[in-house]
Amino acid sequence: MTQNTVTRAQLSEAVYQEVGLSRNESADLVETILDEISDALARGEMVKISSFGSFQVRQKGERIGRNPKTGEEVPILPRRVLVFRASHVLKNRINELQDAVDAANARAAS
């Protein structure tokens, strides 16, 4: 499986192609959306995007970890972590796509 990364520039280009805004307007729109999501998460709010998923910041408490090299116990400080939970629609789409890839690979191997 190849690893591809979608960048801000690619998102802006997709908006430009699909919506018809100028390239600058498309880039500004993508930046505005990402800024809004980031700001809401920084405030501790949950962000839900219908048919995509939800982002949430969770507080993790302090715990004791272990240095794998030395075995020494090390305290891990409390922190906030970002959690993404995919919607059922997104999960189904990903699984349908994987099923199609698997079927194509099986036909090619035959």
Short mmCIF file of N, CA and C in Angstrom, two decimals:
data_model
loop_
_atom_site.label_atom_id
_atom_site.label_comp_id
_atom_site.label_asym_id
_atom_site.label_seq_id
_atom_site.Cartn_x
_atom_site.Cartn_y
_atom_site.Cartn_z
N MET A 1 0.85 -1.17 0.00
CA MET A 1 0.00 0.00 0.00
C MET A 1 0.89 1.23 0.00
N THR A 2 0.63 2.17 -0.91
CA THR A 2 1.44 3.38 -0.98
C THR A 2 0.89 4.43 -0.03
N GLN A 3 1.79 5.23 0.49
CA GLN A 3 1.41 6.30 1.41
C GLN A 3 1.46 7.62 0.67
N ASN A 4 0.31 8.24 0.46
CA ASN A 4 0.23 9.56 -0.14
C ASN A 4 -0.27 10.53 0.91
N THR A 5 0.18 11.76 0.81
CA THR A 5 -0.22 12.79 1.75
C THR A 5 -0.96 13.88 1.00
N VAL A 6 -2.11 14.28 1.50
CA VAL A 6 -2.85 15.39 0.92
C VAL A 6 -2.40 16.66 1.63
N THR A 7 -1.96 17.64 0.84
CA THR A 7 -1.44 18.88 1.39
C THR A 7 -2.47 20.00 1.29
N ARG A 8 -2.20 21.10 1.96
CA ARG A 8 -3.06 22.29 1.87
C ARG A 8 -3.16 22.75 0.42
N ALA A 9 -2.04 22.71 -0.28
CA ALA A 9 -2.03 23.14 -1.68
C ALA A 9 -2.94 22.26 -2.53
N GLN A 10 -2.93 20.96 -2.27
CA GLN A 10 -3.80 20.05 -3.02
C GLN A 10 -5.27 20.29 -2.67
N LEU A 11 -5.57 20.56 -1.39
CA LEU A 11 -6.94 20.88 -1.02
C LEU A 11 -7.39 22.17 -1.71
N SER A 12 -6.52 23.17 -1.73
CA SER A 12 -6.84 24.44 -2.39
C SER A 12 -7.08 24.22 -3.88
N GLU A 13 -6.27 23.40 -4.50
CA GLU A 13 -6.42 23.11 -5.92
C GLU A 13 -7.73 22.38 -6.19
N ALA A 14 -8.11 21.46 -5.30
CA ALA A 14 -9.38 20.75 -5.44
C ALA A 14 -10.56 21.72 -5.34
N VAL A 15 -10.49 22.66 -4.40
CA VAL A 15 -11.55 23.66 -4.26
C VAL A 15 -11.60 24.51 -5.53
N TYR A 16 -10.44 24.89 -6.04
CA TYR A 16 -10.36 25.69 -7.26
C TYR A 16 -11.02 24.94 -8.43
N GLN A 17 -10.73 23.65 -8.57
CA GLN A 17 -11.26 22.86 -9.67
C GLN A 17 -12.77 22.62 -9.53
N GLU A 18 -13.22 22.31 -8.31
CA GLU A 18 -14.62 21.91 -8.10
C GLU A 18 -15.57 23.09 -7.95
N VAL A 19 -15.14 24.13 -7.25
CA VAL A 19 -16.05 25.23 -6.91
C VAL A 19 -15.95 26.38 -7.92
N GLY A 20 -14.77 26.58 -8.45
CA GLY A 20 -14.62 27.63 -9.43
C GLY A 20 -14.14 28.96 -8.87
N LEU A 21 -13.75 28.97 -7.60
CA LEU A 21 -13.16 30.18 -7.04
C LEU A 21 -11.77 30.36 -7.64
N SER A 22 -11.22 31.57 -7.49
CA SER A 22 -9.84 31.78 -7.94
C SER A 22 -8.90 30.96 -7.05
N ARG A 23 -7.67 30.79 -7.51
CA ARG A 23 -6.71 30.02 -6.71
C ARG A 23 -6.47 30.68 -5.35
N ASN A 24 -6.37 32.01 -5.34
CA ASN A 24 -6.16 32.73 -4.07
C ASN A 24 -7.36 32.59 -3.15
N GLU A 25 -8.56 32.72 -3.71
CA GLU A 25 -9.76 32.57 -2.90
C GLU A 25 -9.89 31.15 -2.36
N SER A 26 -9.52 30.18 -3.18
CA SER A 26 -9.57 28.77 -2.75
C SER A 26 -8.59 28.53 -1.61
N ALA A 27 -7.38 29.07 -1.73
CA ALA A 27 -6.38 28.91 -0.67
C ALA A 27 -6.86 29.59 0.62
N ASP A 28 -7.46 30.79 0.48
CA ASP A 28 -7.97 31.50 1.66
C ASP A 28 -9.11 30.72 2.32
N LEU A 29 -9.98 30.12 1.52
CA LEU A 29 -11.09 29.34 2.06
C LEU A 29 -10.58 28.14 2.85
N VAL A 30 -9.62 27.41 2.29
CA VAL A 30 -9.05 26.25 2.98
C VAL A 30 -8.39 26.70 4.28
N GLU A 31 -7.63 27.78 4.25
CA GLU A 31 -6.98 28.29 5.46
C GLU A 31 -8.00 28.69 6.52
N THR A 32 -9.08 29.34 6.10
CA THR A 32 -10.11 29.77 7.03
C THR A 32 -10.77 28.57 7.71
N ILE A 33 -11.08 27.55 6.94
CA ILE A 33 -11.69 26.34 7.49
C ILE A 33 -10.75 25.67 8.48
N LEU A 34 -9.49 25.50 8.11
CA LEU A 34 -8.53 24.86 9.01
C LEU A 34 -8.30 25.70 10.27
N ASP A 35 -8.27 27.02 10.13
CA ASP A 35 -8.13 27.90 11.29
C ASP A 35 -9.31 27.76 12.23
N GLU A 36 -10.52 27.71 11.69
CA GLU A 36 -11.72 27.56 12.52
C GLU A 36 -11.70 26.24 13.29
N ILE A 37 -11.32 25.16 12.61
CA ILE A 37 -11.23 23.85 13.26
C ILE A 37 -10.18 23.90 14.37
N SER A 38 -9.01 24.45 14.06
CA SER A 38 -7.92 24.53 15.04
C SER A 38 -8.31 25.37 16.25
N ASP A 39 -8.93 26.51 15.99
CA ASP A 39 -9.34 27.40 17.09
C ASP A 39 -10.37 26.73 18.00
N ALA A 40 -11.34 26.04 17.40
CA ALA A 40 -12.36 25.36 18.20
C ALA A 40 -11.73 24.27 19.06
N LEU A 41 -10.81 23.51 18.50
CA LEU A 41 -10.14 22.46 19.26
C LEU A 41 -9.28 23.05 20.38
N ALA A 42 -8.62 24.16 20.11
CA ALA A 42 -7.79 24.81 21.13
C ALA A 42 -8.65 25.29 22.30
N ARG A 43 -9.90 25.65 22.01
CA ARG A 43 -10.83 26.07 23.07
C ARG A 43 -11.44 24.87 23.80
N GLY A 44 -11.13 23.68 23.34
CA GLY A 44 -11.65 22.48 23.98
C GLY A 44 -12.99 22.02 23.44
N GLU A 45 -13.42 22.60 22.32
CA GLU A 45 -14.70 22.23 21.72
C GLU A 45 -14.55 21.01 20.83
N MET A 46 -15.63 20.24 20.69
CA MET A 46 -15.63 19.11 19.76
C MET A 46 -16.00 19.65 18.38
N VAL A 47 -15.36 19.13 17.35
CA VAL A 47 -15.66 19.50 15.97
C VAL A 47 -16.23 18.28 15.28
N LYS A 48 -17.50 18.40 14.82
CA LYS A 48 -18.16 17.31 14.10
C LYS A 48 -18.38 17.74 12.67
N ILE A 49 -17.92 16.91 11.74
CA ILE A 49 -18.14 17.16 10.32
C ILE A 49 -18.98 16.00 9.81
N SER A 50 -20.21 16.31 9.44
CA SER A 50 -21.16 15.29 9.02
C SER A 50 -20.59 14.42 7.91
N SER A 51 -20.80 13.12 8.02
CA SER A 51 -20.36 12.11 7.05
C SER A 51 -18.83 11.98 6.97
N PHE A 52 -18.12 12.64 7.87
CA PHE A 52 -16.66 12.55 7.89
C PHE A 52 -16.18 12.02 9.23
N GLY A 53 -16.46 12.76 10.31
CA GLY A 53 -16.04 12.31 11.62
C GLY A 53 -16.01 13.44 12.61
N SER A 54 -15.49 13.16 13.79
CA SER A 54 -15.42 14.19 14.83
C SER A 54 -14.02 14.23 15.43
N PHE A 55 -13.62 15.45 15.75
CA PHE A 55 -12.35 15.71 16.41
C PHE A 55 -12.66 16.16 17.83
N GLN A 56 -11.88 15.67 18.79
CA GLN A 56 -12.11 16.05 20.18
C GLN A 56 -10.77 16.09 20.89
N VAL A 57 -10.65 17.03 21.82
CA VAL A 57 -9.45 17.12 22.66
C VAL A 57 -9.79 16.43 23.98
N ARG A 58 -8.96 15.49 24.38
CA ARG A 58 -9.17 14.79 25.65
C ARG A 58 -8.01 15.08 26.59
N GLN A 59 -8.34 15.12 27.86
CA GLN A 59 -7.33 15.32 28.89
C GLN A 59 -6.85 13.96 29.38
N LYS A 60 -5.55 13.74 29.32
CA LYS A 60 -4.99 12.51 29.85
C LYS A 60 -4.29 12.82 31.17
N GLY A 61 -4.51 12.01 32.13
CA GLY A 61 -3.93 12.23 33.45
C GLY A 61 -2.47 11.80 33.52
N GLU A 62 -1.84 12.17 34.62
CA GLU A 62 -0.45 11.77 34.85
C GLU A 62 -0.40 10.26 35.09
N ARG A 63 0.67 9.65 34.59
CA ARG A 63 0.85 8.22 34.82
C ARG A 63 2.34 7.92 34.85
N ILE A 64 2.63 6.72 35.26
CA ILE A 64 4.03 6.29 35.31
C ILE A 64 4.33 5.48 34.05
N GLY A 65 5.38 5.87 33.35
CA GLY A 65 5.85 5.15 32.18
C GLY A 65 7.18 4.49 32.51
N ARG A 66 7.73 3.81 31.53
CA ARG A 66 8.98 3.13 31.74
C ARG A 66 9.91 3.38 30.55
N ASN A 67 11.16 3.76 30.85
CA ASN A 67 12.16 3.93 29.80
C ASN A 67 12.48 2.54 29.25
N PRO A 68 12.24 2.29 27.96
CA PRO A 68 12.45 0.94 27.42
C PRO A 68 13.91 0.48 27.45
N LYS A 69 14.86 1.42 27.41
CA LYS A 69 16.27 1.03 27.42
C LYS A 69 16.76 0.65 28.81
N THR A 70 16.36 1.47 29.79
CA THR A 70 16.91 1.26 31.14
C THR A 70 15.92 0.59 32.08
N GLY A 71 14.64 0.60 31.74
CA GLY A 71 13.63 0.05 32.64
C GLY A 71 13.26 1.00 33.77
N GLU A 72 13.86 2.18 33.77
CA GLU A 72 13.61 3.16 34.83
C GLU A 72 12.20 3.73 34.70
N GLU A 73 11.51 3.86 35.85
CA GLU A 73 10.18 4.45 35.84
C GLU A 73 10.30 5.96 35.67
N VAL A 74 9.43 6.51 34.80
CA VAL A 74 9.46 7.94 34.49
C VAL A 74 8.02 8.46 34.55
N PRO A 75 7.80 9.58 35.25
CA PRO A 75 6.43 10.12 35.26
C PRO A 75 6.10 10.76 33.91
N ILE A 76 4.92 10.46 33.39
CA ILE A 76 4.43 11.09 32.17
C ILE A 76 3.41 12.13 32.62
N LEU A 77 3.68 13.39 32.30
CA LEU A 77 2.87 14.49 32.79
C LEU A 77 1.49 14.50 32.14
N PRO A 78 0.50 15.09 32.82
CA PRO A 78 -0.83 15.21 32.21
C PRO A 78 -0.74 16.05 30.94
N ARG A 79 -1.57 15.73 29.99
CA ARG A 79 -1.53 16.47 28.73
C ARG A 79 -2.87 16.35 28.02
N ARG A 80 -3.03 17.19 27.01
CA ARG A 80 -4.23 17.13 26.16
C ARG A 80 -3.84 16.46 24.85
N VAL A 81 -4.69 15.57 24.37
CA VAL A 81 -4.43 14.87 23.13
C VAL A 81 -5.61 15.03 22.18
N LEU A 82 -5.33 15.04 20.90
CA LEU A 82 -6.36 15.16 19.87
C LEU A 82 -6.78 13.77 19.44
N VAL A 83 -8.10 13.55 19.40
CA VAL A 83 -8.65 12.27 19.02
C VAL A 83 -9.57 12.48 17.83
N PHE A 84 -9.45 11.63 16.81
CA PHE A 84 -10.35 11.67 15.67
C PHE A 84 -11.13 10.37 15.63
N ARG A 85 -12.43 10.48 15.46
CA ARG A 85 -13.29 9.31 15.33
C ARG A 85 -14.02 9.43 14.00
N ALA A 86 -13.76 8.48 13.11
CA ALA A 86 -14.37 8.50 11.79
C ALA A 86 -15.86 8.16 11.88
N SER A 87 -16.65 8.79 11.01
CA SER A 87 -18.08 8.48 10.96
C SER A 87 -18.28 7.13 10.28
N HIS A 88 -19.46 6.57 10.45
CA HIS A 88 -19.77 5.29 9.80
C HIS A 88 -19.74 5.44 8.28
N VAL A 89 -20.15 6.59 7.78
CA VAL A 89 -20.13 6.84 6.33
C VAL A 89 -18.70 6.77 5.81
N LEU A 90 -17.76 7.41 6.51
CA LEU A 90 -16.36 7.39 6.09
C LEU A 90 -15.78 5.99 6.22
N LYS A 91 -16.09 5.31 7.32
CA LYS A 91 -15.59 3.94 7.49
C LYS A 91 -16.08 3.03 6.38
N ASN A 92 -17.36 3.14 6.03
CA ASN A 92 -17.91 2.32 4.95
C ASN A 92 -17.24 2.63 3.61
N ARG A 93 -17.01 3.91 3.36
CA ARG A 93 -16.36 4.31 2.10
C ARG A 93 -14.94 3.76 2.01
N ILE A 94 -14.22 3.82 3.11
CA ILE A 94 -12.85 3.30 3.14
C ILE A 94 -12.85 1.79 2.91
N ASN A 95 -13.77 1.10 3.57
CA ASN A 95 -13.84 -0.36 3.43
C ASN A 95 -14.28 -0.77 2.03
N GLU A 96 -15.22 -0.04 1.42
CA GLU A 96 -15.63 -0.34 0.05
C GLU A 96 -14.48 -0.15 -0.91
N LEU A 97 -13.71 0.90 -0.71
CA LEU A 97 -12.55 1.16 -1.56
C LEU A 97 -11.51 0.06 -1.40
N GLN A 98 -11.26 -0.38 -0.17
CA GLN A 98 -10.30 -1.44 0.08
C GLN A 98 -10.78 -2.75 -0.54
N ASP A 99 -12.09 -3.04 -0.46
CA ASP A 99 -12.64 -4.25 -1.06
C ASP A 99 -12.43 -4.24 -2.58
N ALA A 100 -12.60 -3.08 -3.21
CA ALA A 100 -12.39 -2.97 -4.65
C ALA A 100 -10.92 -3.19 -5.01
N VAL A 101 -10.02 -2.65 -4.20
CA VAL A 101 -8.58 -2.84 -4.44
C VAL A 101 -8.21 -4.31 -4.26
N ASP A 102 -8.74 -4.94 -3.22
CA ASP A 102 -8.47 -6.36 -2.98
C ASP A 102 -8.98 -7.22 -4.13
N ALA A 103 -10.16 -6.91 -4.65
CA ALA A 103 -10.73 -7.68 -5.76
C ALA A 103 -9.88 -7.51 -7.02
N ALA A 104 -9.41 -6.29 -7.27
CA ALA A 104 -8.55 -6.04 -8.44
C ALA A 104 -7.23 -6.78 -8.31
N ASN A 105 -6.66 -6.81 -7.11
CA ASN A 105 -5.41 -7.53 -6.88
C ASN A 105 -5.60 -9.02 -7.07
N ALA A 106 -6.75 -9.55 -6.62
CA ALA A 106 -7.03 -10.99 -6.77
C ALA A 106 -7.17 -11.36 -8.24
N ARG A 107 -7.82 -10.49 -9.03
CA ARG A 107 -7.96 -10.76 -10.47
C ARG A 107 -6.61 -10.71 -11.16
N ALA A 108 -5.77 -9.75 -10.76
CA ALA A 108 -4.44 -9.61 -11.38
C ALA A 108 -3.54 -10.80 -11.03
N ALA A 109 -3.72 -11.38 -9.85
CA ALA A 109 -2.89 -12.51 -9.43
C ALA A 109 -3.31 -13.80 -10.11
N SER A 110 -4.53 -13.86 -10.63
CA SER A 110 -5.04 -15.09 -11.26
C SER A 110 -4.52 -15.27 -12.65
#
